[in-house]
mmCIF file of C-alpha atoms in Angstrom:
data_model
loop_
_atom_site.group_PDB
_atom_site.id
_atom_site.type_symbol
_atom_site.label_atom_id
_atom_site.label_comp_id
_atom_site.label_asym_id
_atom_site.label_seq_id
_atom_site.Cartn_x
_atom_site.Cartn_y
_atom_site.Cartn_z
ATOM 1 C CA MET F 1 19.060 6.896 52.881
ATOM 2 C CA ALA F 2 20.108 10.498 52.442
ATOM 3 C CA SER F 3 19.089 13.075 55.005
ATOM 4 C CA PRO F 4 18.436 16.746 54.178
ATOM 5 C CA SER F 5 20.320 17.807 57.324
ATOM 6 C CA GLN F 6 23.787 19.366 57.556
ATOM 7 C CA PRO F 7 26.508 18.171 55.130
ATOM 8 C CA GLN F 8 27.904 14.738 55.857
ATOM 9 C CA GLN F 9 31.614 13.992 56.265
ATOM 10 C CA ALA F 10 32.790 10.453 56.609
ATOM 11 C CA THR F 11 35.555 8.029 55.682
ATOM 12 C CA TYR F 12 34.884 4.539 54.327
ATOM 13 C CA ASP F 13 36.867 1.546 53.093
ATOM 14 C CA ALA F 14 35.239 1.935 49.681
ATOM 15 C CA ILE F 15 32.851 4.230 47.816
ATOM 16 C CA VAL F 16 30.671 3.136 44.885
ATOM 17 C CA ILE F 17 29.033 5.765 42.664
ATOM 18 C CA GLY F 18 25.828 4.567 41.026
ATOM 19 C CA ALA F 19 23.165 2.381 42.649
ATOM 20 C CA GLY F 20 21.975 0.670 39.504
ATOM 21 C CA ILE F 21 22.326 -3.095 39.339
ATOM 22 C CA GLN F 22 26.085 -3.076 38.577
ATOM 23 C CA GLY F 23 27.093 -0.599 41.267
ATOM 24 C CA SER F 24 24.754 -2.199 43.794
ATOM 25 C CA PHE F 25 26.340 -5.617 43.232
ATOM 26 C CA ALA F 26 29.837 -4.130 43.506
ATOM 27 C CA ALA F 27 28.854 -2.610 46.865
ATOM 28 C CA TYR F 28 27.182 -5.882 47.918
ATOM 29 C CA HIS F 29 30.381 -7.868 47.278
ATOM 30 C CA LEU F 30 32.493 -5.323 49.151
ATOM 31 C CA ALA F 31 30.166 -5.491 52.140
ATOM 32 C CA GLN F 32 30.265 -9.305 51.991
ATOM 33 C CA ARG F 33 34.058 -8.934 52.258
ATOM 34 C CA HIS F 34 33.593 -6.822 55.421
ATOM 35 C CA ARG F 35 34.583 -3.534 53.792
ATOM 36 C CA ASP F 36 32.782 -0.489 55.160
ATOM 37 C CA THR F 37 31.156 0.682 51.929
ATOM 38 C CA LEU F 38 29.201 3.771 50.843
ATOM 39 C CA LEU F 39 26.881 3.434 47.846
ATOM 40 C CA LEU F 40 25.900 6.796 46.324
ATOM 41 C CA GLU F 41 22.921 7.436 44.016
ATOM 42 C CA GLN F 42 22.097 10.815 42.491
ATOM 43 C CA PHE F 43 18.332 10.174 42.267
ATOM 44 C CA ILE F 44 15.833 9.337 44.991
ATOM 45 C CA LEU F 45 15.248 5.564 44.962
ATOM 46 C CA PRO F 46 13.467 3.867 43.340
ATOM 47 C CA HIS F 47 13.737 5.750 40.030
ATOM 48 C CA SER F 48 13.377 5.099 36.306
ATOM 49 C CA ARG F 49 16.053 7.449 34.951
ATOM 50 C CA GLY F 50 18.758 4.892 34.183
ATOM 51 C CA SER F 51 19.102 1.321 32.909
ATOM 52 C CA SER F 52 18.112 -0.901 35.850
ATOM 53 C CA HIS F 53 14.395 -0.200 36.308
ATOM 54 C CA GLY F 54 11.428 -2.206 35.055
ATOM 55 C CA GLN F 55 10.166 -5.604 36.063
ATOM 56 C CA SER F 56 11.913 -7.949 33.628
ATOM 57 C CA ARG F 57 15.201 -8.786 31.923
ATOM 58 C CA ILE F 58 16.198 -11.876 29.936
ATOM 59 C CA THR F 59 18.810 -14.203 31.361
ATOM 60 C CA ARG F 60 20.390 -17.082 29.461
ATOM 61 C CA SER F 61 23.437 -19.313 29.121
ATOM 62 C CA ALA F 62 23.692 -18.888 25.341
ATOM 63 C CA TYR F 63 26.251 -16.285 24.312
ATOM 64 C CA SER F 64 28.030 -15.959 20.999
ATOM 65 C CA ARG F 65 31.021 -14.295 22.709
ATOM 66 C CA VAL F 66 33.137 -16.653 24.797
ATOM 67 C CA PRO F 67 34.007 -14.351 27.766
ATOM 68 C CA TYR F 68 30.331 -13.917 28.623
ATOM 69 C CA ALA F 69 29.480 -17.584 28.110
ATOM 70 C CA ARG F 70 32.227 -18.433 30.620
ATOM 71 C CA MET F 71 30.838 -15.947 33.146
ATOM 72 C CA MET F 72 27.196 -17.068 32.984
ATOM 73 C CA PRO F 73 27.416 -20.210 35.208
ATOM 74 C CA ASP F 74 28.937 -18.062 37.962
ATOM 75 C CA SER F 75 26.205 -15.475 37.399
ATOM 76 C CA PHE F 76 23.399 -18.055 37.759
ATOM 77 C CA ARG F 77 25.015 -19.311 40.976
ATOM 78 C CA LEU F 78 25.298 -15.805 42.438
ATOM 79 C CA TRP F 79 21.697 -14.958 41.527
ATOM 80 C CA GLN F 80 20.609 -18.099 43.375
ATOM 81 C CA ARG F 81 22.702 -17.053 46.378
ATOM 82 C CA LEU F 82 21.028 -13.641 46.419
ATOM 83 C CA GLU F 83 17.596 -15.291 46.217
ATOM 84 C CA ALA F 84 18.463 -17.344 49.305
ATOM 85 C CA GLU F 85 19.876 -14.339 51.181
ATOM 86 C CA ALA F 86 16.937 -12.092 50.348
ATOM 87 C CA GLY F 87 14.301 -14.796 50.791
ATOM 88 C CA THR F 88 12.523 -13.802 47.581
ATOM 89 C CA LYS F 89 12.157 -15.223 44.085
ATOM 90 C CA LEU F 90 14.163 -13.313 41.473
ATOM 91 C CA TYR F 91 13.897 -15.575 38.412
ATOM 92 C CA ARG F 92 11.203 -17.336 36.376
ATOM 93 C CA TRP F 93 12.207 -20.106 34.019
ATOM 94 C CA THR F 94 10.734 -19.829 30.522
ATOM 95 C CA GLY F 95 13.460 -21.127 28.236
ATOM 96 C CA LEU F 96 14.844 -19.032 25.380
ATOM 97 C CA VAL F 97 14.510 -19.424 21.604
ATOM 98 C CA VAL F 98 17.298 -17.826 19.536
ATOM 99 C CA LEU F 99 16.304 -17.572 15.885
ATOM 100 C CA GLY F 100 17.730 -16.283 12.634
ATOM 101 C CA PRO F 101 18.929 -17.247 9.148
ATOM 102 C CA ALA F 102 20.766 -20.566 8.917
ATOM 103 C CA GLY F 103 24.504 -19.903 8.840
ATOM 104 C CA ASP F 104 24.293 -16.433 10.422
ATOM 105 C CA PRO F 105 27.657 -15.998 12.203
ATOM 106 C CA GLN F 106 26.154 -14.747 15.465
ATOM 107 C CA LEU F 107 23.530 -17.494 15.510
ATOM 108 C CA GLU F 108 26.264 -20.051 14.823
ATOM 109 C CA GLY F 109 28.096 -18.710 17.864
ATOM 110 C CA TYR F 110 25.014 -19.371 20.002
ATOM 111 C CA ARG F 111 24.667 -22.857 18.522
ATOM 112 C CA ARG F 112 28.305 -23.653 19.336
ATOM 113 C CA SER F 113 27.859 -22.469 22.915
ATOM 114 C CA LEU F 114 24.850 -24.780 23.417
ATOM 115 C CA GLY F 115 25.483 -27.787 21.137
ATOM 116 C CA ASP F 116 23.873 -29.164 17.970
ATOM 117 C CA ASP F 117 21.228 -31.081 19.916
ATOM 118 C CA HIS F 118 19.630 -27.732 20.825
ATOM 119 C CA VAL F 119 18.715 -26.801 17.219
ATOM 120 C CA LEU F 120 14.971 -26.630 16.434
ATOM 121 C CA ASP F 121 13.565 -26.672 12.915
ATOM 122 C CA ALA F 122 10.368 -24.865 11.917
ATOM 123 C CA THR F 123 8.162 -27.936 12.477
ATOM 124 C CA VAL F 124 9.420 -28.628 15.998
ATOM 125 C CA LEU F 125 9.249 -24.940 16.922
ATOM 126 C CA ALA F 126 5.646 -24.682 15.685
ATOM 127 C CA GLN F 127 4.672 -27.718 17.750
ATOM 128 C CA ARG F 128 6.283 -26.457 20.960
ATOM 129 C CA PHE F 129 5.611 -22.730 20.574
ATOM 130 C CA PRO F 130 2.740 -22.133 18.141
ATOM 131 C CA GLY F 131 2.821 -18.377 18.691
ATOM 132 C CA LEU F 132 6.313 -18.011 17.163
ATOM 133 C CA ARG F 133 6.854 -18.601 13.428
ATOM 134 C CA LEU F 134 10.099 -19.214 11.600
ATOM 135 C CA GLN F 135 10.463 -18.129 7.988
ATOM 136 C CA ALA F 136 12.005 -20.091 5.128
ATOM 137 C CA GLY F 137 15.759 -20.595 5.539
ATOM 138 C CA GLU F 138 15.722 -19.839 9.263
ATOM 139 C CA VAL F 139 16.579 -22.011 12.248
ATOM 140 C CA ALA F 140 16.151 -21.747 15.998
ATOM 141 C CA VAL F 141 18.370 -22.711 18.926
ATOM 142 C CA TRP F 142 16.888 -23.652 22.307
ATOM 143 C CA ASP F 143 18.500 -22.490 25.562
ATOM 144 C CA GLY F 144 16.829 -24.448 28.339
ATOM 145 C CA THR F 145 18.346 -22.238 31.055
ATOM 146 C CA GLY F 146 16.772 -19.047 29.721
ATOM 147 C CA GLY F 147 14.218 -17.074 31.646
ATOM 148 C CA VAL F 148 13.150 -13.789 33.182
ATOM 149 C CA LEU F 149 14.915 -11.908 35.960
ATOM 150 C CA PHE F 150 12.601 -9.734 38.044
ATOM 151 C CA ALA F 151 14.645 -6.564 37.663
ATOM 152 C CA ASP F 152 13.078 -4.145 40.164
ATOM 153 C CA ARG F 153 12.830 -6.889 42.773
ATOM 154 C CA ALA F 154 16.449 -7.909 42.160
ATOM 155 C CA LEU F 155 17.707 -4.348 42.593
ATOM 156 C CA ARG F 156 15.833 -3.973 45.880
ATOM 157 C CA ALA F 157 17.102 -7.356 47.071
ATOM 158 C CA VAL F 158 20.785 -6.667 46.447
ATOM 159 C CA GLN F 159 20.531 -3.243 48.107
ATOM 160 C CA ASP F 160 18.681 -4.711 51.111
ATOM 161 C CA VAL F 161 21.321 -7.418 51.606
ATOM 162 C CA PHE F 162 24.079 -4.814 51.169
ATOM 163 C CA ARG F 163 22.585 -2.735 54.001
ATOM 164 C CA ARG F 164 22.058 -5.830 56.129
ATOM 165 C CA HIS F 165 25.816 -6.436 55.902
ATOM 166 C CA GLY F 166 26.510 -2.935 57.219
ATOM 167 C CA GLY F 167 26.622 -0.990 53.962
ATOM 168 C CA THR F 168 25.486 2.638 53.729
ATOM 169 C CA LEU F 169 23.219 3.679 50.836
ATOM 170 C CA ARG F 170 22.680 7.406 50.300
ATOM 171 C CA ASP F 171 20.308 8.422 47.520
ATOM 172 C CA GLY F 172 19.430 11.896 46.257
ATOM 173 C CA GLU F 173 23.133 12.869 46.289
ATOM 174 C CA LYS F 174 24.646 13.968 43.005
ATOM 175 C CA VAL F 175 28.429 13.718 42.765
ATOM 176 C CA LEU F 176 29.944 17.140 42.118
ATOM 177 C CA ARG F 177 33.671 16.383 42.248
ATOM 178 C CA ILE F 178 36.121 13.476 42.494
ATOM 179 C CA GLU F 179 39.629 14.240 43.763
ATOM 180 C CA PRO F 180 42.052 11.361 43.133
ATOM 181 C CA GLY F 181 44.859 10.415 45.476
ATOM 182 C CA ALA F 182 45.907 7.642 47.837
ATOM 183 C CA VAL F 183 42.608 8.496 49.526
ATOM 184 C CA VAL F 184 39.952 9.546 47.018
ATOM 185 C CA THR F 185 37.654 12.423 48.001
ATOM 186 C CA VAL F 186 34.099 12.468 46.622
ATOM 187 C CA THR F 187 32.066 15.637 47.069
ATOM 188 C CA THR F 188 28.288 15.424 46.593
ATOM 189 C CA THR F 189 25.393 17.824 46.936
ATOM 190 C CA ALA F 190 25.081 16.701 50.566
ATOM 191 C CA GLY F 191 28.500 15.713 51.827
ATOM 192 C CA VAL F 192 32.212 14.976 51.455
ATOM 193 C CA TYR F 193 33.337 11.348 51.619
ATOM 194 C CA ARG F 194 36.773 9.739 51.538
ATOM 195 C CA ALA F 195 37.978 6.212 50.844
ATOM 196 C CA PRO F 196 41.148 4.484 49.626
ATOM 197 C CA ARG F 197 39.187 2.927 46.735
ATOM 198 C CA LEU F 198 36.429 4.176 44.453
ATOM 199 C CA ILE F 199 34.222 2.305 41.964
ATOM 200 C CA ILE F 200 32.361 4.331 39.330
ATOM 201 C CA ALA F 201 29.352 2.502 37.853
ATOM 202 C CA ALA F 202 27.127 5.423 36.948
ATOM 203 C CA GLY F 203 25.641 4.145 33.693
ATOM 204 C CA PRO F 204 25.153 6.886 31.088
ATOM 205 C CA TRP F 205 26.584 9.480 33.498
ATOM 206 C CA THR F 206 29.941 7.664 33.735
ATOM 207 C CA GLY F 207 31.522 9.592 30.869
ATOM 208 C CA ALA F 208 30.859 12.944 32.525
ATOM 209 C CA LEU F 209 32.248 11.704 35.858
ATOM 210 C CA VAL F 210 35.535 10.388 34.443
ATOM 211 C CA ALA F 211 36.202 13.273 32.016
ATOM 212 C CA PRO F 212 37.657 15.511 34.793
ATOM 213 C CA LEU F 213 39.893 12.542 35.690
ATOM 214 C CA GLY F 214 41.515 12.754 32.254
ATOM 215 C CA LEU F 215 39.515 9.982 30.570
ATOM 216 C CA ARG F 216 37.355 10.330 27.493
ATOM 217 C CA LEU F 217 35.635 6.974 27.237
ATOM 218 C CA PRO F 218 33.770 6.128 24.002
ATOM 219 C CA LEU F 219 30.403 5.714 25.724
ATOM 220 C CA GLN F 220 27.201 6.410 23.780
ATOM 221 C CA PRO F 221 23.956 6.629 25.750
ATOM 222 C CA LEU F 222 20.974 5.439 23.710
ATOM 223 C CA ARG F 223 17.264 5.970 24.348
ATOM 224 C CA ILE F 224 15.473 2.637 23.863
ATOM 225 C CA ASP F 225 11.780 2.179 23.108
ATOM 226 C CA VAL F 226 10.453 -0.529 25.445
ATOM 227 C CA CYS F 227 7.272 -1.766 23.751
ATOM 228 C CA TYR F 228 4.396 -3.982 24.931
ATOM 229 C CA TRP F 229 2.032 -5.658 22.465
ATOM 230 C CA ARG F 230 -1.487 -6.926 23.129
ATOM 231 C CA GLU F 231 -2.417 -10.550 22.487
ATOM 232 C CA LYS F 232 -5.207 -11.057 19.994
ATOM 233 C CA GLU F 233 -8.321 -12.791 21.255
ATOM 234 C CA GLY F 234 -7.776 -16.565 21.270
ATOM 235 C CA SER F 235 -4.229 -16.371 19.904
ATOM 236 C CA PRO F 236 -2.130 -19.499 20.621
ATOM 237 C CA GLY F 237 0.909 -19.498 22.848
ATOM 238 C CA ALA F 238 1.921 -15.839 22.820
ATOM 239 C CA GLY F 239 1.300 -15.078 26.462
ATOM 240 C CA ARG F 240 2.607 -15.857 29.900
ATOM 241 C CA SER F 241 3.618 -19.473 29.176
ATOM 242 C CA SER F 242 5.665 -18.661 26.070
ATOM 243 C CA PRO F 243 9.480 -18.536 26.105
ATOM 244 C CA CYS F 244 11.751 -15.549 25.842
ATOM 245 C CA PHE F 245 13.225 -15.125 22.381
ATOM 246 C CA MET F 246 16.013 -13.338 20.512
ATOM 247 C CA ALA F 247 15.997 -12.808 16.754
ATOM 248 C CA MET F 248 19.154 -11.852 14.877
ATOM 249 C CA GLY F 249 20.415 -11.417 11.346
ATOM 250 C CA LEU F 250 16.973 -10.514 10.025
ATOM 251 C CA SER F 251 16.187 -8.221 7.107
ATOM 252 C CA GLN F 252 14.097 -5.993 9.403
ATOM 253 C CA GLY F 253 17.186 -4.288 10.814
ATOM 254 C CA PRO F 254 20.882 -4.621 11.658
ATOM 255 C CA HIS F 255 20.289 -5.168 15.377
ATOM 256 C CA ASP F 256 18.659 -7.952 17.369
ATOM 257 C CA ILE F 257 14.994 -8.072 18.374
ATOM 258 C CA TYR F 258 14.067 -9.683 21.680
ATOM 259 C CA GLY F 259 10.902 -10.582 23.536
ATOM 260 C CA LEU F 260 9.642 -11.704 26.939
ATOM 261 C CA PRO F 261 6.311 -13.281 27.879
ATOM 262 C CA ALA F 262 3.510 -11.233 29.457
ATOM 263 C CA LEU F 263 4.617 -10.161 32.942
ATOM 264 C CA GLU F 264 4.563 -6.402 33.672
ATOM 265 C CA TYR F 265 1.165 -5.882 32.072
ATOM 266 C CA PRO F 266 -1.337 -8.790 31.923
ATOM 267 C CA GLY F 267 -1.880 -9.847 28.334
ATOM 268 C CA LEU F 268 0.913 -7.629 26.973
ATOM 269 C CA VAL F 269 4.048 -9.234 25.545
ATOM 270 C CA LYS F 270 7.315 -7.256 25.700
ATOM 271 C CA VAL F 271 9.087 -7.051 22.315
ATOM 272 C CA CYS F 272 11.914 -4.548 21.767
ATOM 273 C CA TYR F 273 14.608 -3.578 19.284
ATOM 274 C CA HIS F 274 18.118 -3.903 20.695
ATOM 275 C CA HIS F 275 19.137 -0.393 19.673
ATOM 276 C CA GLY F 276 17.969 3.190 20.022
ATOM 277 C CA SER F 277 18.616 6.870 19.436
ATOM 278 C CA PRO F 278 21.639 8.785 20.808
ATOM 279 C CA ILE F 279 20.587 10.863 23.798
ATOM 280 C CA ASP F 280 21.989 13.061 26.546
ATOM 281 C CA PRO F 281 20.885 11.243 29.730
ATOM 282 C CA GLU F 282 19.905 14.603 31.237
ATOM 283 C CA GLU F 283 17.522 15.156 28.311
ATOM 284 C CA ARG F 284 15.945 11.706 27.966
ATOM 285 C CA ASP F 285 12.462 12.864 29.016
ATOM 286 C CA ARG F 286 12.493 15.955 26.786
ATOM 287 C CA VAL F 287 11.854 14.298 23.430
ATOM 288 C CA PRO F 288 9.605 16.632 21.384
ATOM 289 C CA PRO F 289 6.127 15.310 20.510
ATOM 290 C CA GLY F 290 5.978 13.868 17.026
ATOM 291 C CA THR F 291 9.631 12.755 17.045
ATOM 292 C CA PRO F 292 9.916 9.862 14.546
ATOM 293 C CA ARG F 293 10.254 6.394 16.092
ATOM 294 C CA PRO F 294 11.341 4.184 13.174
ATOM 295 C CA ASN F 295 12.153 1.273 15.478
ATOM 296 C CA ILE F 296 8.467 0.886 16.345
ATOM 297 C CA ALA F 297 7.574 0.511 12.668
ATOM 298 C CA LEU F 298 10.358 -2.068 12.365
ATOM 299 C CA LEU F 299 8.936 -3.995 15.335
ATOM 300 C CA SER F 300 5.397 -3.842 13.932
ATOM 301 C CA ASN F 301 6.649 -5.472 10.745
ATOM 302 C CA PHE F 302 8.492 -8.147 12.735
ATOM 303 C CA ILE F 303 5.409 -8.946 14.830
ATOM 304 C CA SER F 304 3.164 -9.286 11.782
ATOM 305 C CA THR F 305 5.593 -11.855 10.367
ATOM 306 C CA TYR F 306 6.867 -13.764 13.405
ATOM 307 C CA LEU F 307 4.240 -13.242 16.121
ATOM 308 C CA PRO F 308 0.882 -13.066 14.299
ATOM 309 C CA GLY F 309 -0.969 -13.687 17.573
ATOM 310 C CA LEU F 310 -0.092 -10.143 18.699
ATOM 311 C CA ASP F 311 -1.670 -6.874 17.621
ATOM 312 C CA PRO F 312 0.956 -5.211 15.373
ATOM 313 C CA GLN F 313 0.519 -1.813 17.076
ATOM 314 C CA PRO F 314 2.089 -1.362 20.530
ATOM 315 C CA ALA F 315 -0.278 -0.953 23.476
ATOM 316 C CA VAL F 316 2.350 0.653 25.757
ATOM 317 C CA VAL F 317 5.666 2.339 24.916
ATOM 318 C CA GLU F 318 8.150 3.190 27.681
ATOM 319 C CA THR F 319 11.825 4.153 27.581
ATOM 320 C CA CYS F 320 15.089 2.875 28.981
ATOM 321 C CA LEU F 321 18.739 3.827 28.511
ATOM 322 C CA TYR F 322 21.590 1.749 27.138
ATOM 323 C CA THR F 323 25.190 2.934 27.415
ATOM 324 C CA ASN F 324 27.056 1.379 24.496
ATOM 325 C CA THR F 325 30.719 0.975 23.718
ATOM 326 C CA PRO F 326 31.781 0.800 20.041
ATOM 327 C CA ASP F 327 32.243 -2.993 20.259
ATOM 328 C CA GLU F 328 29.333 -3.497 22.712
ATOM 329 C CA ASP F 329 31.691 -5.150 25.197
ATOM 330 C CA PHE F 330 31.864 -3.932 28.778
ATOM 331 C CA ILE F 331 34.493 -1.693 30.369
ATOM 332 C CA LEU F 332 35.759 -3.269 33.611
ATOM 333 C CA ASP F 333 39.129 -1.781 34.451
ATOM 334 C CA ARG F 334 41.269 0.410 36.665
ATOM 335 C CA HIS F 335 41.752 4.016 35.685
ATOM 336 C CA PRO F 336 45.048 3.961 33.707
ATOM 337 C CA LYS F 337 46.522 6.742 35.879
ATOM 338 C CA PHE F 338 44.758 6.251 39.243
ATOM 339 C CA SER F 339 44.761 2.535 40.015
ATOM 340 C CA ASN F 340 42.478 2.843 43.052
ATOM 341 C CA ILE F 341 39.650 4.186 40.844
ATOM 342 C CA ILE F 342 37.771 1.351 39.141
ATOM 343 C CA ILE F 343 35.346 1.855 36.261
ATOM 344 C CA GLY F 344 32.431 -0.370 35.256
ATOM 345 C CA ALA F 345 30.613 0.969 32.208
ATOM 346 C CA GLY F 346 29.337 0.366 28.693
ATOM 347 C CA PHE F 347 27.064 -2.567 29.447
ATOM 348 C CA SER F 348 25.458 -2.067 26.042
ATOM 349 C CA GLY F 349 22.038 -3.446 26.886
ATOM 350 C CA HIS F 350 23.175 -6.934 27.914
ATOM 351 C CA GLY F 351 24.707 -6.417 31.354
ATOM 352 C CA PHE F 352 21.851 -6.989 33.806
ATOM 353 C CA LYS F 353 22.037 -10.796 33.800
ATOM 354 C CA LEU F 354 25.795 -10.626 34.436
ATOM 355 C CA ALA F 355 25.611 -8.038 37.229
ATOM 356 C CA PRO F 356 26.467 -10.455 40.077
ATOM 357 C CA VAL F 357 29.735 -11.374 38.318
ATOM 358 C CA VAL F 358 30.438 -7.814 37.182
ATOM 359 C CA GLY F 359 30.030 -6.626 40.774
ATOM 360 C CA LYS F 360 32.402 -9.328 41.973
ATOM 361 C CA LEU F 361 35.027 -8.358 39.371
ATOM 362 C CA LEU F 362 34.768 -4.655 40.256
ATOM 363 C CA CYS F 363 35.134 -5.571 43.932
ATOM 364 C CA GLU F 364 38.205 -7.722 43.226
ATOM 365 C CA LEU F 365 39.822 -5.025 41.074
ATOM 366 C CA SER F 366 39.248 -2.450 43.813
ATOM 367 C CA LEU F 367 40.878 -4.718 46.399
ATOM 368 C CA GLY F 368 43.920 -5.279 44.182
ATOM 369 C CA GLU F 369 43.147 -8.970 43.718
ATOM 370 C CA GLU F 370 43.453 -11.174 40.661
ATOM 371 C CA PRO F 371 39.984 -11.129 39.059
ATOM 372 C CA SER F 372 38.071 -14.406 39.175
ATOM 373 C CA HIS F 373 37.405 -14.047 35.403
ATOM 374 C CA SER F 374 39.747 -12.471 32.884
ATOM 375 C CA THR F 375 39.055 -8.769 32.453
ATOM 376 C CA ALA F 376 41.376 -8.483 29.441
ATOM 377 C CA PRO F 377 38.437 -8.267 26.965
ATOM 378 C CA PHE F 378 37.075 -5.337 28.967
ATOM 379 C CA ALA F 379 40.245 -3.214 29.206
ATOM 380 C CA ILE F 380 40.117 0.532 28.621
ATOM 381 C CA SER F 381 43.320 0.240 26.569
ATOM 382 C CA ARG F 382 41.429 -1.355 23.676
ATOM 383 C CA PHE F 383 40.223 2.155 22.844
ATOM 384 C CA PRO F 384 43.215 4.268 21.740
ATOM 385 C CA GLY F 385 43.589 7.882 22.757
ATOM 386 C CA VAL F 386 41.169 7.887 25.708
ATOM 387 C CA LEU F 387 43.686 9.166 28.280
ATOM 388 C CA ARG F 388 43.925 12.934 28.185
ATOM 389 C CA ALA F 389 46.344 15.371 29.790
ATOM 390 C CA ALA F 390 47.001 14.993 33.506
ATOM 391 C CA LEU F 391 44.832 16.913 35.935
#
């Protein structure tokens, strides 16, 4: 951890900026490969300023987009490896229901990734999960691998194992300057560090870090309302034993709605809208009182229709940050001008479950190796005009 003493100066095999789940896994894989690695975090840990805090995230095999579906088996395996290394449980199986209008293209993609034998009609769904109601013309797909990742616990575990393998984690150090070269120099509020390879995985702060390096990435930080809803007295099947769910293609809004069983708060079910309001990450906690929150009204309407066992007014509302790309696909690539600077960004609200694989890919890219999964879908070059004038 960071020390308030005199400025540090040190050289490492690799530096990773950002100790959220993606950067922490990148550092973890580098340390597993016996690279002397520094992991830098601008805030004192643990903190709730970014995208990796909170107790729960959904994991699943079902994905409508093929690159992610191909990565998920590797991700499950690496999560299990971390559980064994850390000696702690990081996952609770619940299953996952994906629901929406029959024939919805995204829902059809999920069905194809799982198989026709995983389709549930309204009668079967009502029998198995009485707290969740389909509407006329809708179908559901069952992902038996789905469940809840314990997010805070997972972040601590990967950082603990990283340190156990000799890694250095320094929190409370904001990066002030990155100087590219054969050896990259990173200056922070507390020290100057050098390494032949740098990984930037700084969530919503990534855009500001890479702009002086001549890159203008199309990253949009969003402020997300994370809402918890109280179970009504005697309501069937809405609580701890219910599955996770995702709802798509609904008239309530253009983005998905997702839910997790009661975990963080006893008797409160987590249901959120998979979108939010554009925000400067430095200003996320300065939202004026009375600011409209239309997504909460949208969720209240959804709950009245699909989850009638829950009170339609949220009991707790918290916030989180997404960092979205225009196509909601990740950025996992080398800087187009400085090949020893690797960027992992734009996880668009669906990256946590894939963090073990993302970290491995960032590690492999930084070591100049052929990635174990194709990174072509995640190339910076898919966004024209992002490379600006040379430094």
